[in-house]
Coordinates of C-alpha atoms in Angstrom, one line a residue:
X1 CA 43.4 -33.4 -18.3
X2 CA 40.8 -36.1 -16.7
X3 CA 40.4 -34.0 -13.9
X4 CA 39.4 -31.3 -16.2
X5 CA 37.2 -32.6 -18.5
X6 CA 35.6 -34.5 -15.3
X7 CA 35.3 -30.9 -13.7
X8 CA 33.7 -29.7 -17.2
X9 CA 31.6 -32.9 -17.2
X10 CA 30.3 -32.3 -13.3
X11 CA 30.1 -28.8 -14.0
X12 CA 27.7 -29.3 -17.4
X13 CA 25.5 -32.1 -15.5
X14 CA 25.3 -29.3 -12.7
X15 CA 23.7 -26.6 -15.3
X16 CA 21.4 -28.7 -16.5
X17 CA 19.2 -28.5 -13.4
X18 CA 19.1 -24.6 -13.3
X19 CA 17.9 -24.3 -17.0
X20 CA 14.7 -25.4 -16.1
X21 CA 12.2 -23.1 -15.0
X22 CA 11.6 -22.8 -11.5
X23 CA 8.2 -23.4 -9.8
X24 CA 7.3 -21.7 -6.6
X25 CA 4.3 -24.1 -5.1
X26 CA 0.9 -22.8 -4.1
X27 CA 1.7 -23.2 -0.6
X28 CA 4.8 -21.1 -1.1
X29 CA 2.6 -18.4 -2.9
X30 CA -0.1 -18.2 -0.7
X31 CA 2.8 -17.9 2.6
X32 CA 4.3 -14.9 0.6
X33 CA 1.4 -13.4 -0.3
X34 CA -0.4 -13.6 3.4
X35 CA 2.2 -11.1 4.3
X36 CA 1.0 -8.1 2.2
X37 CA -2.1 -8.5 4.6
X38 CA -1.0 -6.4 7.8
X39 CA 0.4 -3.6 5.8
X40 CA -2.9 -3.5 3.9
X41 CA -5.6 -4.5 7.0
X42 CA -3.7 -1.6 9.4
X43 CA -3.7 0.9 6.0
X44 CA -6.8 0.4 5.3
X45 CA -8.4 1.2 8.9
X46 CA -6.6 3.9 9.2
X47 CA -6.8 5.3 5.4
X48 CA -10.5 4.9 6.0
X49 CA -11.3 5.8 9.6
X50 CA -8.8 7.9 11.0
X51 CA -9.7 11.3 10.0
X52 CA -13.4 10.6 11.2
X53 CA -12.2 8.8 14.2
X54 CA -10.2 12.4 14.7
X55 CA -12.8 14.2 14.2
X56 CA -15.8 12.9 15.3
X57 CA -14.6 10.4 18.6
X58 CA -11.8 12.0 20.0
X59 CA -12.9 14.9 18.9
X60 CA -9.5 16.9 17.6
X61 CA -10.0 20.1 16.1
X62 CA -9.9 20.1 12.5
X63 CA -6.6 21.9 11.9
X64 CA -5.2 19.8 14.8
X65 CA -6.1 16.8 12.4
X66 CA -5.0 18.3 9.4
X67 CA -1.4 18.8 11.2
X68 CA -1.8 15.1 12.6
X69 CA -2.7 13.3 9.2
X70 CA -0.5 15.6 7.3
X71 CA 2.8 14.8 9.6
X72 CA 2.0 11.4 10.2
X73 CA 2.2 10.3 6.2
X74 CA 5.2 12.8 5.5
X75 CA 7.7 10.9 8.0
X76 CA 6.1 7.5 6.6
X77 CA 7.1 8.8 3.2
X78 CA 10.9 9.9 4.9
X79 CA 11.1 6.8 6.5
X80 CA 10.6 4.3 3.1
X81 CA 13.6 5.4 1.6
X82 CA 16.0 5.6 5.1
X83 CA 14.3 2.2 5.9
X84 CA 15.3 0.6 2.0
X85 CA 18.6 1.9 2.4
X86 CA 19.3 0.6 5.8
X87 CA 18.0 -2.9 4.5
X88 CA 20.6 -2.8 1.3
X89 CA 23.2 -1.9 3.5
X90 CA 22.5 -5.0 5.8
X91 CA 24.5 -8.1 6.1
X92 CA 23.0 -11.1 4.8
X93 CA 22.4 -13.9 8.0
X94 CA 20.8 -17.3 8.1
X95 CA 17.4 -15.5 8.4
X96 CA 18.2 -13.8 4.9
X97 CA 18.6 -10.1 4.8
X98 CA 14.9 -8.7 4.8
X99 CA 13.6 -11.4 7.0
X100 CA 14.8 -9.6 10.1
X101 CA 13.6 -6.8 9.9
X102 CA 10.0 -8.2 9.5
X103 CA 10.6 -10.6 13.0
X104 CA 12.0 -7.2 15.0
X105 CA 9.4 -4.7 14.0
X106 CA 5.9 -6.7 14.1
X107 CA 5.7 -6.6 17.7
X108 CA 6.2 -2.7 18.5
X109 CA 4.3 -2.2 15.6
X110 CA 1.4 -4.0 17.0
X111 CA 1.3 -1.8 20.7
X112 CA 1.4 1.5 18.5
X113 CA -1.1 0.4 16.3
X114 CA -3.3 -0.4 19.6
X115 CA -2.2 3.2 21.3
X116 CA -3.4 5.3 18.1
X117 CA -6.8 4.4 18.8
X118 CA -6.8 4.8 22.4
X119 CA -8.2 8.0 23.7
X120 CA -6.3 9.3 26.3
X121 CA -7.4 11.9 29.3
X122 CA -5.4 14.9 29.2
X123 CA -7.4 16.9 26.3
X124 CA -4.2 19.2 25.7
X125 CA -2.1 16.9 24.8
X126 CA -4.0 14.6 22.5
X127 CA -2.9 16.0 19.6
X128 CA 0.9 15.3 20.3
X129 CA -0.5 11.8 21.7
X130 CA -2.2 11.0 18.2
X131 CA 1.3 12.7 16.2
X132 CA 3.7 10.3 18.9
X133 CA 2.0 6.8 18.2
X134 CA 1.1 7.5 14.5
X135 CA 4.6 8.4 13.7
X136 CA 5.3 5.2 15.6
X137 CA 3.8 2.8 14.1
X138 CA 4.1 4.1 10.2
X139 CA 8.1 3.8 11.5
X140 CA 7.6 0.3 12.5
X141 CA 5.3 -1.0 9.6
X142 CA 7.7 0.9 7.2
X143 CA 10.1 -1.9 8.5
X144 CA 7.9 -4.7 7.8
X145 CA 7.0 -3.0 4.2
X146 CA 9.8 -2.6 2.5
X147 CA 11.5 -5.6 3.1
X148 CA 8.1 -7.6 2.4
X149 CA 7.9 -5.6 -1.1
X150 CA 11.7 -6.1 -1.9
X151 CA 10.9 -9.6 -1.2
X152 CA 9.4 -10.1 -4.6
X153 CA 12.8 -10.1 -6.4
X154 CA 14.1 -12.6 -3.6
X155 CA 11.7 -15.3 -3.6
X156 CA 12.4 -16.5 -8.0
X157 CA 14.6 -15.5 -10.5
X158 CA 11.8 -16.3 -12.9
X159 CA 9.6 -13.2 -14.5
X160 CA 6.5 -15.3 -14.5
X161 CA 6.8 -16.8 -11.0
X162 CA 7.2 -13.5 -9.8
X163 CA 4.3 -11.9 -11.7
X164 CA 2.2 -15.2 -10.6
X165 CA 3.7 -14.9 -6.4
X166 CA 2.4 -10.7 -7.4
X167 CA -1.1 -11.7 -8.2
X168 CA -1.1 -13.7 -5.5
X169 CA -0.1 -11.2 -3.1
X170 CA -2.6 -8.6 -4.6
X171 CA -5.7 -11.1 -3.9
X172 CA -4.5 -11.4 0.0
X173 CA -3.8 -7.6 0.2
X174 CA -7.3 -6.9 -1.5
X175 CA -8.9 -9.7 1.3
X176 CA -7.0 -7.6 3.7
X177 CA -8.4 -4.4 3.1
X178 CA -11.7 -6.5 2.8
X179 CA -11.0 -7.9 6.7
X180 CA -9.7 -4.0 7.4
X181 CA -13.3 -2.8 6.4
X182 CA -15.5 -5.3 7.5
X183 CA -13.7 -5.6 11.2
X184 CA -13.7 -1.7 11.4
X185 CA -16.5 -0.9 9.7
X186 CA -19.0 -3.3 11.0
X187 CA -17.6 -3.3 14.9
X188 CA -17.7 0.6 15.0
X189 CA -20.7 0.5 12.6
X190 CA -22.9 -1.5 14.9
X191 CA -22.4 1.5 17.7
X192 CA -24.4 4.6 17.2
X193 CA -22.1 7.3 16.5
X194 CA -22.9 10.9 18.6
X195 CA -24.0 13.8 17.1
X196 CA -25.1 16.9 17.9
X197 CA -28.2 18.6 16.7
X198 CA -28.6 21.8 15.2
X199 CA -30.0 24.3 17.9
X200 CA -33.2 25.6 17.2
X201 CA -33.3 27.6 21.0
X202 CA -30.2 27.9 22.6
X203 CA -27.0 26.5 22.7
X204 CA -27.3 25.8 27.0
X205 CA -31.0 23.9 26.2
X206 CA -29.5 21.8 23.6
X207 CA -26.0 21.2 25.5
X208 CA -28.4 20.0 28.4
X209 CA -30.6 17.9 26.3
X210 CA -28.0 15.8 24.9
X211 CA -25.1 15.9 27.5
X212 CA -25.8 12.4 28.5
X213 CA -26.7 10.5 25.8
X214 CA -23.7 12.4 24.0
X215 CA -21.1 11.2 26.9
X216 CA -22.4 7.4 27.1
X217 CA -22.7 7.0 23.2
X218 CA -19.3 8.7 22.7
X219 CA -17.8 6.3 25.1
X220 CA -19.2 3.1 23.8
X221 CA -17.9 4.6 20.2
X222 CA -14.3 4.6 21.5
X223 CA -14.5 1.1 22.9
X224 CA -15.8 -0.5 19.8
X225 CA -12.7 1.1 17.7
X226 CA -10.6 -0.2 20.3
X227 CA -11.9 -3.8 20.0
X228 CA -11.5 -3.4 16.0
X229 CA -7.9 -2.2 16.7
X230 CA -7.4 -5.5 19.1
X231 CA -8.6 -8.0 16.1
X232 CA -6.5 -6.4 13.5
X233 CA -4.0 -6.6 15.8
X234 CA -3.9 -10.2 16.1
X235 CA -4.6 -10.5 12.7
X236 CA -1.1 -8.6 12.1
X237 CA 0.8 -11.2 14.2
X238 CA -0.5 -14.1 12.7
X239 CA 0.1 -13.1 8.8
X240 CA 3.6 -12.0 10.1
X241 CA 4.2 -15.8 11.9
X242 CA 3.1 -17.5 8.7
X243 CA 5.5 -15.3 6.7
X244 CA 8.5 -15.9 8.8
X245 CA 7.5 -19.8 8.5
X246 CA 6.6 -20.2 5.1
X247 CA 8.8 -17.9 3.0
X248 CA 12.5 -18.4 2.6
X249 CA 14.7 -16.0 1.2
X250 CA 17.0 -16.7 -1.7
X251 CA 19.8 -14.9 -3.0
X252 CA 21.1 -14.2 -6.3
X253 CA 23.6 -16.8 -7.6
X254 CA 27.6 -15.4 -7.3
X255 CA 25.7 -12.3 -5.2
X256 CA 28.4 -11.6 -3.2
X257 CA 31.1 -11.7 -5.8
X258 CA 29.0 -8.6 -8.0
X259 CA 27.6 -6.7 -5.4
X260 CA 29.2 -3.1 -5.8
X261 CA 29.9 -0.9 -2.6
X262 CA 27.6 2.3 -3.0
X263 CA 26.7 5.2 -1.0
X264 CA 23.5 5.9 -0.2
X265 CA 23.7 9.2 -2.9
X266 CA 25.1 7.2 -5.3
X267 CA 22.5 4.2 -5.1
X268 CA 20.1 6.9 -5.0
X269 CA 21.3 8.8 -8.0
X270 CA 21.6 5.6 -10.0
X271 CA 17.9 5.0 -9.2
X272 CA 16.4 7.9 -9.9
X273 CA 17.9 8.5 -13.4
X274 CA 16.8 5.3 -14.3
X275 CA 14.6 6.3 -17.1
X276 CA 11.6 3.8 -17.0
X277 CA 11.0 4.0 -13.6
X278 CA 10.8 7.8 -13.0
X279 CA 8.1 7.6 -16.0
X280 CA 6.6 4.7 -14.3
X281 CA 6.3 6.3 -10.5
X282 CA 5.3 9.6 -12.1
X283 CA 2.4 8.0 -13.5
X284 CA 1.2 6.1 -10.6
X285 CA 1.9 9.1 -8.0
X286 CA -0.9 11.3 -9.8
X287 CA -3.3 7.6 -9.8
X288 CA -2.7 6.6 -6.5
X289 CA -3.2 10.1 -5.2
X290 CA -6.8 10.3 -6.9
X291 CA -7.5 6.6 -5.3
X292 CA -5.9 8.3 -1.9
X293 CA -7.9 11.5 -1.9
X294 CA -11.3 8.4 -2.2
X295 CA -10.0 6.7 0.3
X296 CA -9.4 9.5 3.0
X297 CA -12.6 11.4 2.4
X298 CA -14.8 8.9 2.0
X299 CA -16.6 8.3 5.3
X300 CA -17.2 11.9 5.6
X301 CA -18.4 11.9 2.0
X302 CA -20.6 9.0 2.7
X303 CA -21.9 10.3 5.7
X304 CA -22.7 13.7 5.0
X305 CA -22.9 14.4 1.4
X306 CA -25.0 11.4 0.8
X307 CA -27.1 11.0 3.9
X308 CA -25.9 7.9 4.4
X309 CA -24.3 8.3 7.9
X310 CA -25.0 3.8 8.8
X311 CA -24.6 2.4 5.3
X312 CA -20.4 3.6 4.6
X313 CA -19.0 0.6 6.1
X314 CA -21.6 -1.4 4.3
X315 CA -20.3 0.5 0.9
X316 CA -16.6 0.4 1.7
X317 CA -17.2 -3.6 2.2
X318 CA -19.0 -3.7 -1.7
X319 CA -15.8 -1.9 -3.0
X320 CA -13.1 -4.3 -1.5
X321 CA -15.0 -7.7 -2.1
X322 CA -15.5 -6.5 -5.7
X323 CA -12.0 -6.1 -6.0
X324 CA -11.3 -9.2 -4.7
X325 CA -13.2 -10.5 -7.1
X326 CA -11.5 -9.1 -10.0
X327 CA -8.0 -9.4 -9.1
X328 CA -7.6 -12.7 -11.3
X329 CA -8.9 -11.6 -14.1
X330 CA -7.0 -8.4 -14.4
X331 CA -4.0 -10.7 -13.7
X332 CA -5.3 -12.4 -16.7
X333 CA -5.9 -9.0 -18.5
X334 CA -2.3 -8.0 -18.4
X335 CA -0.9 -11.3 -18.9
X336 CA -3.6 -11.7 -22.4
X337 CA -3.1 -7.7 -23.4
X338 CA -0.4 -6.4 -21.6
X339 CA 0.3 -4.4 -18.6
X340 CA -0.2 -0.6 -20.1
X341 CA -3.3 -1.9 -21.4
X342 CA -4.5 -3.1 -18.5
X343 CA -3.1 0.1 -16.8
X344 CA -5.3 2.2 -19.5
X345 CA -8.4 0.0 -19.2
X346 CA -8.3 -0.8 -15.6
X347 CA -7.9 3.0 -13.9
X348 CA -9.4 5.0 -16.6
X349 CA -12.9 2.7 -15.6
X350 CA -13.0 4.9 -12.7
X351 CA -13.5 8.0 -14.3
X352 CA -17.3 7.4 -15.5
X353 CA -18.5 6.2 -12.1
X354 CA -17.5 8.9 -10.4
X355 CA -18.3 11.0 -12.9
X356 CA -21.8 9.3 -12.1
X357 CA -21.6 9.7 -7.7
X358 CA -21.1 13.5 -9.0
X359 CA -24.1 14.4 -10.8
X360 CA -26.5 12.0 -9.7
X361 CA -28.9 12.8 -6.7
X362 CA -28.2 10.5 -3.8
X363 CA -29.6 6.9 -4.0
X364 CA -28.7 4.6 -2.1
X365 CA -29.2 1.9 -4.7
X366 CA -27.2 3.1 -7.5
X367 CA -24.4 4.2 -5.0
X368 CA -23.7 0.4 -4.6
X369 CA -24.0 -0.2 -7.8
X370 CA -21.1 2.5 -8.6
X371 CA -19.4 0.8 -5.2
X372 CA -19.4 -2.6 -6.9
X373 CA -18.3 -1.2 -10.3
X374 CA -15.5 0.9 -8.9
X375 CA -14.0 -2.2 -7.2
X376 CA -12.5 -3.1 -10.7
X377 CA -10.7 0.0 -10.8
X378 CA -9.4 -0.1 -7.3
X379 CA -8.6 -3.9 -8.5
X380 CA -6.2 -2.9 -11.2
X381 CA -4.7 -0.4 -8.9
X382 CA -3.8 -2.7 -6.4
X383 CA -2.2 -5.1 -8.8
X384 CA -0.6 -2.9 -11.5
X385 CA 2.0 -0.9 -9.7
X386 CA 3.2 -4.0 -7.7
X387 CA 3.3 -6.4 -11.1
X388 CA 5.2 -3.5 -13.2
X389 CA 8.4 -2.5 -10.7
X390 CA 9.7 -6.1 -10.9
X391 CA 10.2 -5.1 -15.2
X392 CA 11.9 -1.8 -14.1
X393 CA 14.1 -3.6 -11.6
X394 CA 15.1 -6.3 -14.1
X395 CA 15.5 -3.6 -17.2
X396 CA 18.0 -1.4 -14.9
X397 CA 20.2 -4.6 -14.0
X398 CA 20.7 -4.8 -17.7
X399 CA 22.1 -1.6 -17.8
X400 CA 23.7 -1.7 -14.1
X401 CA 24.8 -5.1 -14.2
X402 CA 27.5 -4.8 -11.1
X403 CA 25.0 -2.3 -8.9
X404 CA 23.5 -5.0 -7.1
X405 CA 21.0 -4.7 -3.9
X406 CA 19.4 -1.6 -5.0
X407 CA 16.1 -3.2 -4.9
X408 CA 14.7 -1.9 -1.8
X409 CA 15.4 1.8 -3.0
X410 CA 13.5 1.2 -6.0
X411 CA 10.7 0.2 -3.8
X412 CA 11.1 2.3 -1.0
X413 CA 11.3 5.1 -2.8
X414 CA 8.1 4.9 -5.2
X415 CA 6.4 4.2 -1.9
X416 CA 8.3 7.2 -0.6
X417 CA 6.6 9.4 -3.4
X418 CA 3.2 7.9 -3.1
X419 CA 2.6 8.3 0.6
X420 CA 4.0 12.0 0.6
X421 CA 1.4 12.9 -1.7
X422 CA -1.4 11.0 0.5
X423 CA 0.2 12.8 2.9
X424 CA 0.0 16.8 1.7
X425 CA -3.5 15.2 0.3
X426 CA -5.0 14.9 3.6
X427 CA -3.7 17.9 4.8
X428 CA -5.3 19.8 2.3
X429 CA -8.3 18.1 2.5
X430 CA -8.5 18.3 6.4
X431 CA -7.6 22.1 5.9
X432 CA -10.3 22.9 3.0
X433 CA -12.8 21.1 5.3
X434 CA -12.0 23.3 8.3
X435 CA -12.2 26.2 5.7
X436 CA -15.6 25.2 4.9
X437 CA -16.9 25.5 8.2
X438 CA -16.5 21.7 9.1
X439 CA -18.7 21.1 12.5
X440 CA -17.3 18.5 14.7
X441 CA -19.7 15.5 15.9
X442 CA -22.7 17.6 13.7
X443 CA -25.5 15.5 12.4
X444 CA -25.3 17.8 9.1
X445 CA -23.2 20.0 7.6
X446 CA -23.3 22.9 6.2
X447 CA -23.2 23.5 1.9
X448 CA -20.0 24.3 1.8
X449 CA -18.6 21.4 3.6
X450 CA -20.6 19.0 1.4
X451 CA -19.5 21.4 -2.2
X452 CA -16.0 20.2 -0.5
X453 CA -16.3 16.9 0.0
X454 CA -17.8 16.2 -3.5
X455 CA -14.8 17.9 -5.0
X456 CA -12.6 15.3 -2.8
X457 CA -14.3 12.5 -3.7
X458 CA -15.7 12.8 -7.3
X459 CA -13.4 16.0 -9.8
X460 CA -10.1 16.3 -7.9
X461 CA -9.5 12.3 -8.5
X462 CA -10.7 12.4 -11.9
X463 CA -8.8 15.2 -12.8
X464 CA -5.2 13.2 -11.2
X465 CA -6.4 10.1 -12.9
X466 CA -6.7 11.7 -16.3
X467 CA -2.8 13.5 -15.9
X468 CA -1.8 9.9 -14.8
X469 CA -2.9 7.9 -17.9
X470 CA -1.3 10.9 -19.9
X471 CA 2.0 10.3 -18.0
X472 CA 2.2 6.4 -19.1
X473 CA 2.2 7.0 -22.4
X474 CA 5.8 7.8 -21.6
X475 CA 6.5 4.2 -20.1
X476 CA 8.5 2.8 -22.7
X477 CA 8.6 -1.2 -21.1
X478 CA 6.0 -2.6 -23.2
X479 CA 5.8 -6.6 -23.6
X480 CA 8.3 -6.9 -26.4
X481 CA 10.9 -5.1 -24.3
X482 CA 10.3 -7.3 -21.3
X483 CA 10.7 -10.6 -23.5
X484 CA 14.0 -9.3 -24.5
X485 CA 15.2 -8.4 -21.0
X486 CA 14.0 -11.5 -19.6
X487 CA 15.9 -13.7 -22.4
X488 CA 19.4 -11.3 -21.6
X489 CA 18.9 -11.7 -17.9
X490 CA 18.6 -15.5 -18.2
X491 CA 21.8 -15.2 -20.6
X492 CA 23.3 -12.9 -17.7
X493 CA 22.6 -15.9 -15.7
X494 CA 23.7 -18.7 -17.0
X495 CA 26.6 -16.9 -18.1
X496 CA 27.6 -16.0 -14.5
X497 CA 26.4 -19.8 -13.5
X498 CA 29.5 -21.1 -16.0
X499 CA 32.6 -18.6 -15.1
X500 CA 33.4 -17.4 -11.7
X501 CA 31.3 -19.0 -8.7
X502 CA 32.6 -20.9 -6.7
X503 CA 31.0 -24.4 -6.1
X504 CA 29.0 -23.2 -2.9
X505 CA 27.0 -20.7 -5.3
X506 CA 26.9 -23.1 -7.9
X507 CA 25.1 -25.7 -5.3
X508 CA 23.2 -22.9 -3.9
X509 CA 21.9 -21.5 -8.1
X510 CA 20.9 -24.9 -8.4
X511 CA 19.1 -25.0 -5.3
X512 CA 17.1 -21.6 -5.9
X513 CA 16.3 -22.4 -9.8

């Protein structure tokens, strides 16, 4: 009976620690959040730059492009969900069970990166080159990505550690695609891009006149976006070391005595008739496509539409550092107001700035203005999906208590949704350009082809952004919901803390809270 009561006394003293709320230090923050950086630097260069790199430097064909850009984000998309369900089907080791994945992939990932910017010699096969290495690497960062994202849940049991470790991450992935445009933009910027005049006489005088200027500018261009692909590169490798180094993963207390066997199907099934999160990836899909459609187009836009063929590097950079900027205080927003709120407010500011780059003649002046102003938006999209997931994970383990490790699906497979849409995005965009009578390495272009790109930059997004915000209306986790799921998960918690673990998990709960 002393035994007992000593064992109920040990066991008491032992709960006490885990009551209190954990803290996850600054330094422990800013290792987890340095990791979003290669996902977003490599993204962002390529988001940015690849279709005019196509077109204009290695000088692909614009259907050849459409096929490449088109293919290259479809098996990204396939691979997010195959790549989350391989992860929740791996065994845990001392590394954790995500960490490996990260340590195996970063280094291929890295050569493929390198090799998509590379332009190789045989002109017939460049387009399968270009579809090979693109496929590659989206393969290989897929496997960093998704078990960097699923690392959220892994890293605190707490709701407002793991909101705080999100803002966190948001500010480095924002400085990433700040460090992706400035590297790219201002190393490729400071070469003079070729172009080819109109003829006035004919096409052998002009072909004559600007052969070599053509050939030796065309040729410094491709080196400068191979010494941009180089830095990023090493930027990659050293976010990915301090990652490894800094970050430990932590497992759910009496994890492996819950975890339910499931099929892929079945995980899969359980997933996607979770309620709140189908509303909630519904909604962002039609966003993030708007922001996508911006993203892919915008060079061109910049270039032709608006005349401003040396100052879109200089405008990409005013969009990302205003973001960066604004990052806290939309984590502020939603934490004062709420997240729909913030979802409302924070994408729907878009709408009248573009609204603006639509009508408005082109200046370069007030085009910074609207670049500076539109870096809130892109703020709040950047931090909103990412801070929102983590409430639809925690609100289906309420209702799935026993279906554990189903937290890289639920990641996976809203990145899964968005990138297939960025991906039949930029193939129709390619497509509609070629339509239009794009003309490859042209100075100008003709109407039609700058009609096109204004309705790829400025009414197709607002028209996706507007269905989106309809769409979360239907998102019933609003903050009095997630108070109440975060007080039965804690009583989830503790209750599973006092019954069945054994005292290695009861160390190890104390240990993670």
């Amino acid at each position: 009976m002393a035994k007992g009561e000593g064992a109920e006394s040990g066991s008491a003293a032992g709960l006490k620690e885990p009551k209190k709320k954990q803290q996850l230090s600054v330094c422990n923050k800013l290792c987890y959040a340095v990791g979003g950086a290669p996902y977003q630097v490599t993204g962002c260069a390529l988001g940015f730059f690849l279709q005019i790199y196509l077109l204009d430097v290695a000088q692909v064909d614009p259907f050849s492009a459409s096929i490449i850009l088109f293919v290259g984000r479809a098996w990204d998309a396939f691979t997010d969900p195959l790549v989350g369900f391989c992860i929740s089907k791996s065994s845990w080791t001392r590394l954790g069970r995500l960490m490996p994945w990260i340590i195996f992939s970063t280094p291929l990932a890295i050569i493929a990166y390198f090799l998509i910017w590379f332009v190789p010699d045989f002109p017939q096969g460049q387009t399968l080159w270009y579809l090979l290495f693109y496929c590659l690497f989206e393969t290989l960062v897929t496997c960093f990505h998704v078990p960097y994202s699923a690392l959220t849940m892994f890293i605190s049991v707490e709701q407002s550690e793991r909101d705080s470790a999100t803002a966190y991450r948001m500010t480095v992935e924002v400085l990433g695609t700040v460090l992706g445009t400035a590297i790219q933009g201002q190393i490729v910027g400071k070469v003079n891009s070729p172009c080819l005049q109109e003829p006035n006489g004919s096409a052998v005088a002009l072909e004559s006149a600007n052969w070599t200027h053509s050939t030796t500018s065309l040729r410094e261009t491709q080196n400068a976006y191979l010494l941009a692909a180089g830095v990023i590169a090493s930027i990659y490798v050293i976010c990915a070391v301090i990652l490894i180094l800094g970050v430990r993963e932590q497992r759910e207390p009496c994890e492996a005595q819950q975890t339910e066997p499931m099929s892929f199907f079945r995980g899969l099934r359980l997933v996607m008739s979770h309620g709140p999160y189908v509303k909630l990836i519904a909604g962002f899909l039609f966003t993030s496509l708007a922001f996508m459609l911006v993203e892919g187009n915008f060079a061109l836009f910049c270039t032709y539409s608006l005349g401003f063929r040396n100052e879109f590097q200089n405008l990409l950079l005013a969009i990302m550092l205003s973001a960066t900027f604004t990052i806290p205080i939309w984590q502020w927003f939603l934490t004062r107001f709420g997240k729909k709120t913030a979802v409302y407010v924070g994408i729907s500011s878009a709408v009248p700035f573009l609204i603006l780059v639509a009508v408005r003649e082109s200046n370069l002046i007030v085009t910074y203005v609207v670049a500076v102003a539109a870096g809130v938006s892109v703020a709040a999209a950047f931090l909103l999906p990412w801070s929102m997931l983590p409430d639809v994970i925690d609100d289906f383990h309420l209702k799935q208590p026993r279906s554990q490790g189903t937290e890289p699906i639920f990641f996976s497979f809203y990145v899964f949704f968005t990138k297939f849409a960025s991906g039949v995005s930029l193939g129709i965009s390619t497509l509609s350009l070629d339509f239009a009578g794009y003309q490859t390495r042209g100075c100008s272009q003709p109407r039609r082809v700058k009609f096109t790109l204004n309705m790829l930059v400025t009414m197709t997004p607002i028209a996706l952004i507007l269905v989106g915000l309809l769409l979360f209306k239907l998102y019933p986790i609003d903050e009095d919901r997630r108070r109440q799921n975060k007080k039965a998960l804690q009583a989830l918690r503790d209750e599973a803390s006092s019954s069945g673990c054994s005292d290695t998990d009861s160390t190890e709960l104390a240990s993670i809270l």
